[in-house]
Amino acid sequence: MKCENCGVNEATVRYYQNINGDKKQLHLCSDCAESLGFTSFSNIFSPMFLDSKNYDFLEEPQVCNVCHYSFDDYLKTGLFGCPNCYESFQDRLDSLFLKLHGKTRHVELEKENKTKKEVTEKSNLSKKDNKLDELKEKLKALIEEEKYEEAAVIRDKIKEIEGK
Amino acid sequence: MWYKEISNDSDVVISTRIRFARNLDNYKFVHMLNSNEKNEVLDKVKNAINSEYKFLDIKNIDETTLFSLVEGHLISKEFAAQAEGAIVINDDNRLVAMVNEEDHLRIQAFEPGFNIDSCYKNIKKFTDSLEEKLKFAKSKKYGYLTSCPTNVGSGMRVSIMLHLPALTKIGVISNILEQVTALGLSVRGLYGENTSAYGNIYQISNQRTLGLLDTEIIDKVKIVVTTIINEERKARNKINSYKLQDEVYRAYGILKNARILKEEEALKLLSKVRLGVCMNIINEVELSKVQQMMIDTQSNSLQVICKQALSEKEEDIKRAEYVRKELD
Ligand SMILES: [Zn+2]
Ligand SMILES: [Zn+2]
């Protein structure tokens, strides 16, 4: 493995970093280790190191926490290591999927939204149907009782709902 | 076997295949598994299928038989070449699943001719019954999770195998294939290199699998393939002539009389005869027989039929013998 700082020399030293349980590894050649000030383990946690922009190569190890496959491994093999890789690499997947599929999300999400909409529409519809039936019953009863004035009001209401 | 049957649009479409890629939850993808884990996957699948299907460990299948399945397009070459895996297969080979190929499960349904709907019905039935017993890797965001992200989402690949000799002959095939590619489908010549495909057999498949309903994928393939079928038929009407009849009968004559027949030559000649049969130029042989010979004259399939291992020289002689017998 090459040094992750200069990319030229063979890495001979490995440093570990543990931030809130998030373990990261750093492989360096001895020259870089020295020039970066990693002469002892404790230096890794020095504030100077963590704040410095020079060390942002530390930020993205991009390794799947289940199978330890890296995104670089994917670029080499064209395959992911395990189902969890999809979660581990999700930041990089939208652009990848856009290239491969022209879309970024599974269709069921869209479908679910669609069905939800259809369901609410349907339930609105059935509410409407119920009300209509109710009014028609009432109309029938009023006509039977010969209450024509009231019946006319109900009839107009029915017309209004049916017209919608 | 289904490939000898004649069905919808068999004059142009040889076969329809639908493939589902599925993986078991809680396992790494196949290329990351050790032998023990691979065996666990095999056992899980074995215990989940019902008695309608045979479960064949490929360790117990001899190489010639295995590669004859490759020649019948029932399994992939890569799968046949590996040591660990299994095949789940039903009686008439309409359903063939590869276990531990690139994904834990590559389930395939086949039909002769252009029959996407019945393929889909079959594969869905089998896969749903498996999904009752096995938990597949699936996420809300991305759908079915597959080893290669080109299959993620539906995990579905619809492939149609087409015989397009007339479009090839009038010189528009590369143009048509380019247009198909531009529509987001993939095309490949089945024999030889893409640019010099012999036998005039092409496979068209959907390329995209994410963010699309199965029915949307199917509809797209249906529309494109239907258009190609019509174009091929139009082209066949255009090229019908004495010259073509002569070509067809010459091909038939060689097949009926040759004493030495190479695999590639046999396929080229059978391609011509197939065209002649479909255009009613020649009635001496049935389409189903031509279809069968196109599979059976391939090296491994031939050796399975002859029940013996053959050197290349012997093979060419046996092939000629087999074809003569079939056409008699
Ligand atoms: Zn260095
Ligand atoms: Zn992983």
Tab-separated table of C-alpha atoms and ligand atoms in Angstrom:
chain	number	residue	atom	x	y	z
A	1	MET	CA	0.000	0.000	0.000
A	2	LYS	CA	1.197	3.492	-0.869
A	3	CYS	CA	1.387	6.315	1.643
A	4	GLU	CA	-1.933	8.147	1.802
A	5	ASN	CA	-0.246	11.525	2.049
A	6	CYS	CA	2.377	11.556	-0.708
A	7	GLY	CA	1.082	8.561	-2.669
A	8	VAL	CA	4.658	7.756	-3.681
A	9	ASN	CA	6.429	5.867	-0.929
A	10	GLU	CA	5.291	2.601	0.569
A	11	ALA	CA	3.298	3.151	3.754
A	12	THR	CA	5.203	1.808	6.699
A	13	VAL	CA	3.306	3.331	9.610
A	14	ARG	CA	-0.312	2.921	10.476
A	15	TYR	CA	-2.146	5.382	12.704
A	16	TYR	CA	-5.507	4.925	14.298
A	17	GLN	CA	-7.938	7.621	15.143
A	18	ASN	CA	-11.118	7.209	17.129
A	19	ILE	CA	-13.641	10.034	17.074
A	20	ASN	CA	-16.919	9.252	18.825
A	21	GLY	CA	-16.494	5.578	18.107
A	22	ASP	CA	-15.846	6.235	14.425
A	23	LYS	CA	-12.583	4.438	13.727
A	24	LYS	CA	-10.362	5.700	10.980
A	25	GLN	CA	-7.044	4.410	9.740
A	26	LEU	CA	-4.207	6.272	8.174
A	27	HIS	CA	-1.299	4.687	6.298
A	28	LEU	CA	1.793	6.831	5.922
A	29	CYS	CA	5.408	6.534	4.949
A	30	SER	CA	7.847	7.396	7.696
A	31	ASP	CA	8.878	10.678	6.013
A	32	CYS	CA	5.314	11.952	5.852
A	33	ALA	CA	4.550	10.713	9.332
A	34	GLU	CA	7.407	12.779	10.618
A	35	SER	CA	6.676	15.898	8.606
A	36	LEU	CA	3.022	15.753	9.639
A	37	GLY	CA	4.134	15.528	13.208
A	38	PHE	CA	2.881	12.039	13.865
A	39	THR	CA	5.837	11.160	15.943
A	40	SER	CA	3.733	9.711	18.654
A	41	PHE	CA	0.260	8.311	18.905
A	42	SER	CA	-1.067	11.151	21.022
A	43	ASN	CA	-0.241	13.710	18.341
A	44	ILE	CA	-3.126	12.402	16.290
A	45	PHE	CA	-5.522	13.946	18.722
A	46	SER	CA	-3.841	17.309	18.849
A	47	PRO	CA	-6.286	20.114	18.019
A	48	MET	CA	-3.893	21.504	15.456
A	49	PHE	CA	-4.149	18.316	13.476
A	50	LEU	CA	-7.918	18.058	13.538
A	51	ASP	CA	-8.480	21.671	12.559
A	52	SER	CA	-6.010	21.801	9.771
A	53	LYS	CA	-7.372	21.746	6.234
A	54	ASN	CA	-4.259	20.008	5.040
A	55	TYR	CA	-5.475	16.794	6.496
A	56	ASP	CA	-8.877	16.550	4.909
A	57	PHE	CA	-7.826	13.294	3.272
A	58	LEU	CA	-8.726	11.884	6.633
A	59	GLU	CA	-12.352	12.858	6.312
A	60	GLU	CA	-13.552	10.252	3.839
A	61	PRO	CA	-12.321	6.747	4.314
A	62	GLN	CA	-15.481	5.483	2.504
A	63	VAL	CA	-15.313	2.002	3.907
A	64	CYS	CA	-18.444	-0.067	4.436
A	65	ASN	CA	-18.771	-0.754	8.149
A	66	VAL	CA	-20.129	-4.254	7.539
A	67	CYS	CA	-17.895	-5.733	4.834
A	68	HIS	CA	-15.029	-3.192	4.912
A	69	TYR	CA	-15.238	-2.780	1.164
A	70	SER	CA	-14.175	0.677	0.012
A	71	PHE	CA	-15.592	2.801	-2.769
A	72	ASP	CA	-12.244	2.414	-4.505
A	73	ASP	CA	-12.761	-1.354	-4.402
A	74	TYR	CA	-16.067	-0.775	-6.163
A	75	LEU	CA	-14.357	1.339	-8.806
A	76	LYS	CA	-11.907	-1.510	-9.379
A	77	THR	CA	-14.355	-4.426	-9.450
A	78	GLY	CA	-17.654	-2.824	-10.461
A	79	LEU	CA	-19.267	-4.687	-7.579
A	80	PHE	CA	-20.339	-3.769	-4.080
A	81	GLY	CA	-19.326	-5.955	-1.167
A	82	CYS	CA	-22.614	-6.360	0.697
A	83	PRO	CA	-26.138	-4.914	0.840
A	84	ASN	CA	-24.998	-2.446	3.495
A	85	CYS	CA	-22.536	-0.864	1.025
A	86	TYR	CA	-25.553	0.907	-0.473
A	87	GLU	CA	-25.986	2.718	2.816
A	88	SER	CA	-22.287	3.264	3.455
A	89	PHE	CA	-21.697	4.845	0.043
A	90	GLN	CA	-25.023	6.633	-0.276
A	91	ASP	CA	-23.416	10.056	-0.590
A	92	ARG	CA	-21.837	8.988	-3.845
A	93	LEU	CA	-24.699	6.941	-5.245
A	94	ASP	CA	-27.007	9.633	-6.571
A	95	SER	CA	-24.533	10.727	-9.213
A	96	LEU	CA	-23.585	7.127	-9.994
A	97	PHE	CA	-27.213	6.027	-10.372
A	98	LEU	CA	-28.067	9.058	-12.444
A	99	LYS	CA	-25.387	7.929	-14.867
A	100	LEU	CA	-26.428	4.261	-14.836
A	101	HIS	CA	-30.196	4.531	-14.597
A	102	GLY	CA	-31.223	8.152	-15.116
A	103	LYS	CA	-32.953	7.904	-11.725
A	104	THR	CA	-31.770	7.833	-8.141
A	105	ARG	CA	-34.557	6.147	-6.182
A	106	HIS	CA	-36.495	2.914	-6.267
A	107	VAL	CA	-39.875	3.211	-7.895
A	108	GLU	CA	-41.831	1.931	-4.889
A	109	LEU	CA	-41.292	5.203	-3.102
A	110	GLU	CA	-42.956	6.995	-5.972
A	111	LYS	CA	-45.585	4.297	-6.268
A	112	GLU	CA	-46.399	4.513	-2.571
A	113	ASN	CA	-46.862	8.245	-2.820
A	114	LYS	CA	-49.085	7.727	-5.804
A	115	THR	CA	-51.182	5.076	-4.083
A	116	LYS	CA	-51.502	7.235	-0.993
A	117	LYS	CA	-52.851	9.994	-3.178
A	118	GLU	CA	-55.188	7.582	-4.890
A	119	VAL	CA	-56.386	6.243	-1.554
A	120	THR	CA	-57.233	9.691	-0.236
A	121	GLU	CA	-58.951	10.522	-3.480
A	122	LYS	CA	-60.861	7.290	-3.251
A	123	SER	CA	-61.898	7.875	0.328
A	124	ASN	CA	-63.069	11.356	-0.625
A	125	LEU	CA	-64.999	9.755	-3.416
A	126	SER	CA	-66.613	7.204	-1.165
A	127	LYS	CA	-67.466	9.930	1.349
A	128	LYS	CA	-69.165	11.728	-1.472
A	129	ASP	CA	-71.018	8.548	-2.430
A	130	ASN	CA	-72.196	8.012	1.121
A	131	LYS	CA	-73.533	11.514	1.383
A	132	LEU	CA	-75.265	11.181	-1.943
A	133	ASP	CA	-76.959	7.965	-0.915
A	134	GLU	CA	-78.026	9.559	2.311
A	135	LEU	CA	-79.561	12.532	0.512
A	136	LYS	CA	-81.329	10.306	-1.982
A	137	GLU	CA	-82.903	8.332	0.855
A	138	LYS	CA	-84.012	11.557	2.458
A	139	LEU	CA	-85.446	12.813	-0.836
A	140	LYS	CA	-87.407	9.629	-1.274
A	141	ALA	CA	-88.801	9.895	2.230
A	142	LEU	CA	-89.759	13.564	1.815
A	143	ILE	CA	-91.554	12.863	-1.450
A	144	GLU	CA	-93.426	10.030	0.166
A	145	GLU	CA	-94.442	12.392	2.966
A	146	GLU	CA	-95.424	14.932	0.287
A	147	LYS	CA	-93.084	17.586	1.755
A	148	TYR	CA	-92.264	18.978	-1.692
A	149	GLU	CA	-90.641	22.231	-0.630
A	150	GLU	CA	-88.079	20.491	1.529
A	151	ALA	CA	-87.648	17.840	-1.150
A	152	ALA	CA	-86.751	20.533	-3.706
A	153	VAL	CA	-83.954	21.764	-1.455
A	154	ILE	CA	-82.548	18.226	-1.114
A	155	ARG	CA	-82.903	17.643	-4.873
A	156	ASP	CA	-80.817	20.755	-5.565
A	157	LYS	CA	-78.195	19.570	-3.098
A	158	ILE	CA	-78.009	16.208	-4.887
A	159	LYS	CA	-77.681	17.943	-8.244
A	160	GLU	CA	-74.896	20.064	-6.870
A	161	ILE	CA	-72.911	17.062	-5.578
A	162	GLU	CA	-73.479	15.006	-8.713
A	163	GLY	CA	-72.394	17.879	-10.861
A	164	LYS	CA	-68.985	18.062	-9.193
B	1	MET	CA	-37.806	-28.526	-24.049
B	2	TRP	CA	-39.308	-25.110	-24.631
B	3	TYR	CA	-36.822	-24.002	-27.296
B	4	LYS	CA	-38.246	-26.520	-29.753
B	5	GLU	CA	-41.719	-24.995	-29.446
B	6	ILE	CA	-43.083	-22.498	-31.935
B	7	SER	CA	-44.953	-19.556	-30.490
B	8	ASN	CA	-45.884	-15.873	-30.947
B	9	ASP	CA	-43.751	-14.163	-33.585
B	10	SER	CA	-41.416	-17.154	-33.799
B	11	ASP	CA	-40.581	-16.161	-37.375
B	12	VAL	CA	-38.439	-13.353	-35.938
B	13	VAL	CA	-38.190	-13.916	-32.182
B	14	ILE	CA	-36.302	-16.998	-31.029
B	15	SER	CA	-36.923	-16.663	-27.322
B	16	THR	CA	-37.882	-14.435	-24.408
B	17	ARG	CA	-36.092	-14.409	-21.080
B	18	ILE	CA	-36.704	-12.494	-17.866
B	19	ARG	CA	-34.104	-12.523	-15.144
B	20	PHE	CA	-34.435	-11.361	-11.529
B	21	ALA	CA	-31.340	-10.650	-9.420
B	22	ARG	CA	-31.905	-11.236	-5.700
B	23	ASN	CA	-29.656	-11.471	-2.655
B	24	LEU	CA	-30.203	-12.816	0.824
B	25	ASP	CA	-30.281	-10.263	3.583
B	26	ASN	CA	-27.478	-10.539	6.154
B	27	TYR	CA	-24.996	-12.069	3.758
B	28	LYS	CA	-22.227	-10.342	1.893
B	29	PHE	CA	-22.423	-10.562	-1.887
B	30	VAL	CA	-21.164	-13.779	-3.474
B	31	HIS	CA	-17.667	-12.575	-4.401
B	32	MET	CA	-17.054	-11.732	-0.721
B	33	LEU	CA	-18.182	-15.061	0.725
B	34	ASN	CA	-15.967	-17.892	1.891
B	35	SER	CA	-16.829	-21.519	1.082
B	36	ASN	CA	-18.793	-22.049	4.285
B	37	GLU	CA	-20.937	-19.006	3.724
B	38	LYS	CA	-21.518	-19.998	0.094
B	39	ASN	CA	-22.750	-23.374	1.294
B	40	GLU	CA	-25.066	-21.680	3.773
B	41	VAL	CA	-26.621	-19.731	0.922
B	42	LEU	CA	-27.026	-22.929	-1.099
B	43	ASP	CA	-28.733	-24.648	1.848
B	44	LYS	CA	-31.083	-21.749	2.482
B	45	VAL	CA	-32.213	-21.743	-1.137
B	46	LYS	CA	-32.447	-25.528	-1.258
B	47	ASN	CA	-34.753	-25.535	1.749
B	48	ALA	CA	-36.921	-22.773	0.341
B	49	ILE	CA	-37.860	-24.338	-3.011
B	50	ASN	CA	-40.724	-26.793	-3.388
B	51	SER	CA	-40.663	-30.229	-5.001
B	52	GLU	CA	-41.630	-28.923	-8.444
B	53	TYR	CA	-38.018	-27.846	-8.839
B	54	LYS	CA	-34.784	-29.777	-8.918
B	55	PHE	CA	-31.790	-28.461	-6.998
B	56	LEU	CA	-28.543	-29.441	-8.718
B	57	ASP	CA	-25.162	-28.756	-7.165
B	58	ILE	CA	-22.886	-27.919	-10.099
B	59	LYS	CA	-20.129	-29.971	-8.512
B	60	ASN	CA	-22.209	-32.998	-9.495
B	61	ILE	CA	-22.674	-31.967	-13.127
B	62	ASP	CA	-19.977	-32.870	-15.651
B	63	GLU	CA	-18.351	-30.056	-17.570
B	64	THR	CA	-19.767	-30.959	-20.981
B	65	THR	CA	-23.340	-31.013	-19.706
B	66	LEU	CA	-22.753	-27.767	-17.844
B	67	PHE	CA	-21.462	-26.023	-20.962
B	68	SER	CA	-24.278	-27.452	-23.059
B	69	LEU	CA	-26.560	-25.458	-20.738
B	70	VAL	CA	-24.465	-22.395	-21.588
B	71	GLU	CA	-24.979	-23.108	-25.280
B	72	GLY	CA	-28.722	-23.334	-24.658
B	73	HIS	CA	-28.428	-19.894	-22.987
B	74	LEU	CA	-29.859	-21.340	-19.776
B	75	ILE	CA	-26.871	-20.420	-17.601
B	76	SER	CA	-23.980	-17.996	-17.967
B	77	LYS	CA	-20.484	-18.974	-19.051
B	78	GLU	CA	-18.997	-17.382	-15.919
B	79	PHE	CA	-21.286	-19.446	-13.734
B	80	ALA	CA	-20.452	-22.714	-15.508
B	81	ALA	CA	-16.742	-22.016	-15.103
B	82	GLN	CA	-16.837	-21.651	-11.319
B	83	ALA	CA	-16.660	-24.420	-8.769
B	84	GLU	CA	-19.279	-23.497	-6.202
B	85	GLY	CA	-22.903	-22.982	-7.063
B	86	ALA	CA	-26.176	-24.675	-7.811
B	87	ILE	CA	-28.906	-24.706	-10.422
B	88	VAL	CA	-32.603	-24.741	-9.600
B	89	ILE	CA	-34.542	-26.013	-12.586
B	90	ASN	CA	-38.067	-27.218	-13.402
B	91	ASP	CA	-39.141	-30.036	-15.705
B	92	ASP	CA	-39.361	-28.197	-19.019
B	93	ASN	CA	-36.460	-25.771	-18.317
B	94	ARG	CA	-38.834	-22.817	-18.372
B	95	LEU	CA	-37.489	-21.787	-15.003
B	96	VAL	CA	-33.763	-21.899	-14.325
B	97	ALA	CA	-32.161	-20.188	-11.345
B	98	MET	CA	-28.433	-19.874	-10.725
B	99	VAL	CA	-27.437	-19.849	-7.054
B	100	ASN	CA	-24.207	-18.027	-6.187
B	101	GLU	CA	-23.617	-16.477	-9.572
B	102	GLU	CA	-22.826	-12.734	-9.364
B	103	ASP	CA	-25.820	-12.472	-7.009
B	104	HIS	CA	-27.009	-15.117	-4.549
B	105	LEU	CA	-29.931	-15.714	-6.877
B	106	ARG	CA	-30.232	-15.141	-10.584
B	107	ILE	CA	-33.727	-16.385	-11.364
B	108	GLN	CA	-34.665	-16.768	-15.019
B	109	ALA	CA	-37.877	-17.628	-16.846
B	110	PHE	CA	-37.850	-18.599	-20.518
B	111	GLU	CA	-40.436	-18.829	-23.278
B	112	PRO	CA	-40.111	-19.607	-26.970
B	113	GLY	CA	-41.042	-16.705	-29.255
B	114	PHE	CA	-42.172	-13.295	-28.036
B	115	ASN	CA	-43.910	-14.009	-24.725
B	116	ILE	CA	-42.947	-11.478	-22.094
B	117	ASP	CA	-46.192	-11.771	-20.143
B	118	SER	CA	-46.075	-15.502	-19.506
B	119	CYS	CA	-42.376	-15.246	-18.641
B	120	TYR	CA	-43.179	-12.551	-16.128
B	121	LYS	CA	-46.023	-14.560	-14.634
B	122	ASN	CA	-43.768	-17.594	-14.166
B	123	ILE	CA	-40.818	-15.770	-12.686
B	124	LYS	CA	-43.026	-13.735	-10.390
B	125	LYS	CA	-44.761	-16.844	-9.072
B	126	PHE	CA	-41.477	-18.595	-8.322
B	127	THR	CA	-39.804	-15.535	-6.828
B	128	ASP	CA	-42.791	-14.625	-4.660
B	129	SER	CA	-42.886	-18.148	-3.238
B	130	LEU	CA	-39.175	-17.879	-2.393
B	131	GLU	CA	-39.663	-14.473	-0.839
B	132	GLU	CA	-42.182	-15.975	1.592
B	133	LYS	CA	-39.379	-18.089	3.020
B	134	LEU	CA	-36.244	-16.035	2.410
B	135	LYS	CA	-35.534	-12.439	3.335
B	136	PHE	CA	-34.106	-10.642	0.321
B	137	ALA	CA	-31.810	-7.637	0.658
B	138	LYS	CA	-33.975	-4.652	-0.137
B	139	SER	CA	-34.061	-1.004	0.826
B	140	LYS	CA	-36.813	1.562	0.623
B	141	LYS	CA	-34.524	3.959	-1.180
B	142	TYR	CA	-32.948	1.650	-3.740
B	143	GLY	CA	-35.196	-1.425	-3.997
B	144	TYR	CA	-33.578	-4.850	-4.404
B	145	LEU	CA	-29.890	-4.554	-3.608
B	146	THR	CA	-27.576	-6.280	-6.050
B	147	SER	CA	-23.892	-6.993	-6.200
B	148	CYS	CA	-23.505	-4.796	-9.278
B	149	PRO	CA	-25.343	-1.461	-9.085
B	150	THR	CA	-26.387	-1.772	-12.743
B	151	ASN	CA	-29.079	-4.210	-11.563
B	152	VAL	CA	-30.332	-2.392	-8.467
B	153	GLY	CA	-34.009	-1.507	-8.000
B	154	SER	CA	-36.238	-3.943	-9.826
B	155	GLY	CA	-33.289	-6.310	-10.372
B	156	MET	CA	-35.057	-7.220	-13.584
B	157	ARG	CA	-33.578	-7.827	-17.014
B	158	VAL	CA	-35.877	-8.598	-19.941
B	159	SER	CA	-34.026	-10.075	-22.919
B	160	ILE	CA	-35.387	-10.915	-26.334
B	161	MET	CA	-33.400	-13.058	-28.759
B	162	LEU	CA	-34.100	-12.025	-32.336
B	163	HIS	CA	-33.243	-13.492	-35.723
B	164	LEU	CA	-32.680	-10.538	-38.072
B	165	PRO	CA	-31.205	-11.844	-41.347
B	166	ALA	CA	-33.188	-9.558	-43.670
B	167	LEU	CA	-32.343	-6.334	-41.844
B	168	THR	CA	-28.727	-7.490	-41.956
B	169	LYS	CA	-28.927	-8.264	-45.652
B	170	ILE	CA	-30.330	-4.894	-46.706
B	171	GLY	CA	-27.616	-3.213	-44.627
B	172	VAL	CA	-29.664	-1.325	-42.064
B	173	ILE	CA	-28.970	-3.491	-39.045
B	174	SER	CA	-26.253	-1.323	-37.487
B	175	ASN	CA	-28.424	1.734	-37.905
B	176	ILE	CA	-31.350	0.016	-36.190
B	177	LEU	CA	-29.194	-1.297	-33.382
B	178	GLU	CA	-27.809	2.198	-32.821
B	179	GLN	CA	-31.330	3.554	-32.513
B	180	VAL	CA	-32.231	0.826	-30.036
B	181	THR	CA	-29.183	1.718	-27.957
B	182	ALA	CA	-30.152	5.376	-28.043
B	183	LEU	CA	-33.526	4.398	-26.569
B	184	GLY	CA	-31.731	3.048	-23.516
B	185	LEU	CA	-31.828	-0.639	-24.410
B	186	SER	CA	-28.734	-2.742	-24.888
B	187	VAL	CA	-28.035	-4.889	-27.926
B	188	ARG	CA	-25.471	-7.545	-28.587
B	189	GLY	CA	-24.769	-10.021	-31.332
B	190	LEU	CA	-25.003	-13.479	-29.837
B	191	TYR	CA	-22.282	-15.221	-31.798
B	192	GLY	CA	-18.955	-13.749	-32.745
B	193	GLU	CA	-18.013	-10.165	-32.065
B	194	ASN	CA	-20.689	-7.503	-32.120
B	195	THR	CA	-19.407	-6.021	-35.352
B	196	SER	CA	-19.252	-9.345	-37.155
B	197	ALA	CA	-22.079	-11.285	-35.531
B	198	TYR	CA	-22.720	-14.452	-37.463
B	199	GLY	CA	-26.021	-16.292	-37.529
B	200	ASN	CA	-27.773	-12.890	-37.478
B	201	ILE	CA	-28.957	-13.470	-33.922
B	202	TYR	CA	-29.184	-10.494	-31.591
B	203	GLN	CA	-30.235	-10.026	-28.011
B	204	ILE	CA	-32.045	-6.891	-26.909
B	205	SER	CA	-32.402	-6.098	-23.194
B	206	ASN	CA	-33.460	-3.263	-20.938
B	207	GLN	CA	-30.494	-1.474	-19.444
B	208	ARG	CA	-32.070	0.510	-16.641
B	209	THR	CA	-33.509	-1.123	-13.560
B	210	LEU	CA	-33.857	1.666	-10.994
B	211	GLY	CA	-36.878	3.915	-10.532
B	212	LEU	CA	-39.017	2.014	-13.007
B	213	LEU	CA	-42.002	-0.251	-12.462
B	214	ASP	CA	-41.629	-3.759	-13.880
B	215	THR	CA	-44.504	-2.945	-16.224
B	216	GLU	CA	-42.753	0.198	-17.453
B	217	ILE	CA	-39.628	-1.792	-18.292
B	218	ILE	CA	-41.713	-4.466	-20.010
B	219	ASP	CA	-43.742	-1.960	-22.026
B	220	LYS	CA	-40.617	-0.277	-23.330
B	221	VAL	CA	-39.069	-3.554	-24.494
B	222	LYS	CA	-42.406	-4.596	-26.018
B	223	ILE	CA	-42.742	-1.424	-28.053
B	224	VAL	CA	-39.188	-1.459	-29.355
B	225	VAL	CA	-39.137	-5.170	-30.173
B	226	THR	CA	-42.539	-5.024	-31.891
B	227	THR	CA	-41.195	-2.274	-34.128
B	228	ILE	CA	-38.110	-4.319	-34.989
B	229	ILE	CA	-40.232	-7.404	-35.752
B	230	ASN	CA	-42.281	-5.358	-38.225
B	231	GLU	CA	-39.179	-3.883	-39.836
B	232	GLU	CA	-37.622	-7.323	-40.228
B	233	ARG	CA	-40.817	-8.632	-41.864
B	234	LYS	CA	-40.914	-5.697	-44.257
B	235	ALA	CA	-37.275	-6.300	-45.124
B	236	ARG	CA	-38.004	-9.984	-45.767
B	237	ASN	CA	-40.684	-9.070	-48.282
B	238	LYS	CA	-38.224	-6.765	-49.978
B	239	ILE	CA	-35.461	-9.340	-50.383
B	240	ASN	CA	-37.663	-12.212	-51.571
B	241	SER	CA	-36.280	-13.233	-54.948
B	242	TYR	CA	-34.935	-16.157	-56.990
B	243	LYS	CA	-31.510	-15.285	-55.695
B	244	LEU	CA	-32.645	-15.662	-52.096
B	245	GLN	CA	-34.444	-18.927	-52.856
B	246	ASP	CA	-31.246	-20.188	-54.422
B	247	GLU	CA	-29.252	-19.204	-51.317
B	248	VAL	CA	-31.701	-20.927	-48.993
B	249	TYR	CA	-31.736	-24.153	-50.995
B	250	ARG	CA	-27.950	-24.156	-51.333
B	251	ALA	CA	-27.657	-23.865	-47.565
B	252	TYR	CA	-30.158	-26.677	-47.184
B	253	GLY	CA	-28.263	-28.750	-49.733
B	254	ILE	CA	-24.979	-28.406	-47.860
B	255	LEU	CA	-26.574	-29.252	-44.510
B	256	LYS	CA	-28.240	-32.309	-46.035
B	257	ASN	CA	-25.065	-33.587	-47.662
B	258	ALA	CA	-21.951	-32.341	-45.891
B	259	ARG	CA	-19.586	-34.872	-44.328
B	260	ILE	CA	-17.629	-32.337	-42.289
B	261	LEU	CA	-19.399	-29.406	-40.645
B	262	LYS	CA	-17.834	-26.796	-38.389
B	263	GLU	CA	-19.897	-25.202	-35.630
B	264	GLU	CA	-19.818	-21.696	-37.112
B	265	GLU	CA	-20.604	-22.937	-40.622
B	266	ALA	CA	-23.537	-24.981	-39.351
B	267	LEU	CA	-25.028	-21.987	-37.580
B	268	LYS	CA	-24.617	-19.744	-40.631
B	269	LEU	CA	-26.339	-22.299	-42.868
B	270	LEU	CA	-29.100	-22.956	-40.328
B	271	SER	CA	-29.680	-19.199	-40.122
B	272	LYS	CA	-30.341	-19.142	-43.883
B	273	VAL	CA	-32.621	-22.160	-43.715
B	274	ARG	CA	-34.489	-20.621	-40.783
B	275	LEU	CA	-35.164	-17.534	-42.900
B	276	GLY	CA	-36.286	-19.744	-45.805
B	277	VAL	CA	-38.670	-21.712	-43.594
B	278	CYS	CA	-40.208	-18.569	-42.093
B	279	MET	CA	-40.682	-17.054	-45.568
B	280	ASN	CA	-42.279	-20.269	-46.888
B	281	ILE	CA	-39.486	-20.631	-49.423
B	282	ILE	CA	-38.725	-24.093	-48.163
B	283	ASN	CA	-41.153	-26.645	-46.724
B	284	GLU	CA	-38.911	-29.680	-46.360
B	285	VAL	CA	-38.046	-28.877	-42.759
B	286	GLU	CA	-40.012	-27.550	-39.791
B	287	LEU	CA	-39.069	-24.389	-37.906
B	288	SER	CA	-38.976	-26.257	-34.594
B	289	LYS	CA	-36.391	-28.640	-36.033
B	290	VAL	CA	-34.208	-25.772	-37.265
B	291	GLN	CA	-34.478	-24.152	-33.855
B	292	GLN	CA	-33.435	-27.377	-32.159
B	293	MET	CA	-30.467	-27.876	-34.517
B	294	MET	CA	-29.225	-24.339	-33.866
B	295	ILE	CA	-28.755	-25.326	-30.222
B	296	ASP	CA	-27.744	-28.963	-30.672
B	297	THR	CA	-24.992	-28.407	-33.255
B	298	GLN	CA	-22.930	-26.448	-30.737
B	299	SER	CA	-19.892	-28.266	-29.447
B	300	ASN	CA	-20.897	-29.307	-25.930
B	301	SER	CA	-24.536	-29.966	-26.776
B	302	LEU	CA	-23.425	-32.217	-29.618
B	303	GLN	CA	-21.158	-34.183	-27.313
B	304	VAL	CA	-24.014	-34.607	-24.838
B	305	ILE	CA	-26.211	-35.958	-27.653
B	306	CYS	CA	-23.457	-38.283	-28.916
B	307	LYS	CA	-22.777	-39.316	-25.307
B	308	GLN	CA	-19.012	-39.119	-25.865
B	309	ALA	CA	-16.121	-36.705	-25.733
B	310	LEU	CA	-15.001	-35.721	-29.224
B	311	SER	CA	-11.829	-34.255	-30.662
B	312	GLU	CA	-12.360	-31.256	-32.948
B	313	LYS	CA	-12.031	-33.397	-36.071
B	314	GLU	CA	-14.404	-36.055	-34.793
B	315	GLU	CA	-16.793	-33.365	-33.696
B	316	ASP	CA	-17.105	-31.845	-37.180
B	317	ILE	CA	-17.805	-35.266	-38.645
B	318	LYS	CA	-20.363	-36.113	-35.952
B	319	ARG	CA	-22.032	-32.732	-36.456
B	320	ALA	CA	-22.478	-33.403	-40.165
B	321	GLU	CA	-23.800	-36.859	-39.360
B	322	TYR	CA	-26.256	-35.503	-36.803
B	323	VAL	CA	-27.562	-32.821	-39.186
B	324	ARG	CA	-27.974	-35.289	-42.053
B	325	LYS	CA	-29.948	-37.598	-39.795
B	326	GLU	CA	-32.172	-34.805	-38.555
B	327	LEU	CA	-32.920	-33.578	-42.085
B	328	ASP	CA	-33.569	-37.022	-43.466
C	1	ZN	ZN	4.483	9.725	2.203
C	2	ZN	ZN	-20.522	-3.567	2.475
